[in-house]
Amino acid sequence: MNYKETAKAILDKVGGQENINDFLHCSTRLRMNLKDPSQAKTEEIKAMDGVMGAVYSGGQYQVIIGNDVSYVYNELKQMVTINTEADSQPTKKRDLSFKGLFESFAGLITGIFQPIIPAIAAAGMFKALLLLCTSLGILSKENQLYVLLFNIADSAFYFLPVLLAYSSAKKFNSNPYIAATLAGGLLHPKMIALLGGEVPVHIAGIPVPNISYASSVLPIILTVWLMSYVEKFADKVSPGPVKIFLKPLIVILVMAPLALTVLGPIGNYLGVGLSDGLFWIQGKIGWLTVVILAVFLPFIVMFGMHKVFYPVIFAAMVSPGYETLIHSAMLSSNMAQGAGALAVWFLAKDKKLKQVALPAGISGLFGITEPALYGVHLRLKRTLVACMIGAGSAGLFAGIVNLKAYAAVGPGLASLPMFIGAENNFTYALITAAISIIVTPIAVYFIGFNDPGAESHAQASSGKSVQEETTSVAPKKEKLQSRLVVFSPIEGEAIPLKAVNDEAFSQEAMGKGMAIKPAKGQVVAPFDGTVQTVFRTKHSIGLKSVEGVELLIHVGIDTVKLKGQHFNVVVQEGDLVKHGQLLMEFDMEAIEKAGFDTTTPVIVTNSGDYLEILGYEQSEKIGPETPLITIL
């Protein structure tokens, strides 16, 4: 993958720099806040090499790239300059529907927590490794080196409010350094000593509760949220010559007392309630909660909504100090995704599928599941069911034994020490992972999947080539499970898409396919399906086959300029059509006389949903009974 070209293409297809408010990345996705998400050309982005998928969810436009996402992100940073001033952001009408509010909440949580995840993950693994050292007798907890290293590892958790203050301020468009100062005030050793003393503390007669804010989450987020409004007020009332010190002074004088007397206690009680609520649910439903979450986690990950679990995870890590639902379900699901992809690699005969499945499987076993989910299971579909069976089986065991996670890290083989703690807990984690790794491949084997290479292997054994098989089968009876065939919509001569005299088509910017030099001015349906789009200028039609192939038939190059002249479309959007049915007539001579090339690209616009798009290789005349494109 050329990371620079990929970044540039993504930037162009989301509407350019002017359509981006800000962007970041997680372990596998570019996450962009777009001013106008409708400008993003999602199907074209999905069709790009190196892109596994694209989705708008949680208030963010997410481009799924996989393990190379950081390289694409770094290239994108060189191309985009973000104006971080609050006033530069356009105001949008707020969507008050349940979906709109949930997406806003999810986007808010992701924006706050995603930037601090590397620090938390590293610190969590550091603590897990130290626990492993104590379990193996390498270090004792009284050893000075252990105490030194543990304090370093624990600092990310102890000073979590400072990290959250900075990221929250960036999200709420306020000063991150003032926010960090307020968080530091809550954690100052002398503040802790004062509140813990025998004499009660009051501010203007209001009692200040003795609360430890170390490792807390919600108090500082609430504080910074309100601070963003106070800061705007302070900016308005502060004269220019003294604004540099008067504005932050007003903010601190207002927010520090509010944080200690109101917002901090409210956030603390909400955090404790969140943790207690989670344990209450598990107490009522028991192991079933882990099973349900493990089974449906792929769909949550698919839309990038797993980030909303962060507040629950961090609240549980503060009290009671471990988490028993989300990490257990993630361990079960991650192992299943990875093991399922490796099973596909082992069983498949198709070389391209094997090349995708092997690295995706390894990545999944180490906790990064998007390559396996998007590259393998969503395409094969039946293997996703097998993964859900494996994850549910492992989740059942994890729920019954009440598996506990002691570090906020993505569960995988390398991070298994996160489960070291209570007696037998680490053993339970190993058994959970083993169940998922064993059950999933067995389910893949018995459920099976559509292997494009299996048919090719069978044809090779019988002495037939794929091309011979493609051209010999009766067109309307093409029901093979492992491949789909798009027949020619026009009589003429088939040519490669790269030979088209138009950069957008020749570089496959809209998807893969073929092109036709027409010999007759008629367009017929290349398969059974539905008319999705009839362009206003009549020169182009979008279709969708019953199997889900999305096809664009674009008659001529730049013929949009004719504004519908010389075209006669005989179908409407939503019409059901049969293979060979007339869709459009066009006057070839008139179009060519007007100075336009009648070469017609035929594009699979959802090319990214398939493993391979194979074009017709012969240059002889073709017609409606001739296969033009084979889709694997």
PDB file of C-alpha atoms in Angstrom, residues 21 114 120 183 311 352 371 375 380 539 541 608 618:
ATOM      1  CA  ASN A  21     -13.366  19.365  11.577  1.00  0.00           C
ATOM      2  CA  GLN A 114      -9.449   7.415  22.149  1.00  0.00           C
ATOM      3  CA  ILE A 120      -3.634   3.411  29.346  1.00  0.00           C
ATOM      4  CA  ALA A 183      -7.499  18.151  37.444  1.00  0.00           C
ATOM      5  CA  PRO A 311     -16.558   4.785  31.109  1.00  0.00           C
ATOM      6  CA  LYS A 352      -6.141 -14.500  -2.458  1.00  0.00           C
ATOM      7  CA  PRO A 371      -8.949  -7.214   9.573  1.00  0.00           C
ATOM      8  CA  GLY A 375     -11.492  -8.968   5.385  1.00  0.00           C
ATOM      9  CA  LEU A 380     -17.911 -15.081   3.797  1.00  0.00           C
ATOM     10  CA  HIS A 539     -26.672   8.813 -19.590  1.00  0.00           C
ATOM     11  CA  ILE A 541     -28.044   3.811 -14.744  1.00  0.00           C
ATOM     12  CA  GLY A 608     -14.684  -3.718  -1.907  1.00  0.00           C
ATOM     13  CA  GLN A 618     -11.186 -11.784 -25.090  1.00  0.00           C
TER      14      GLN A 618
END
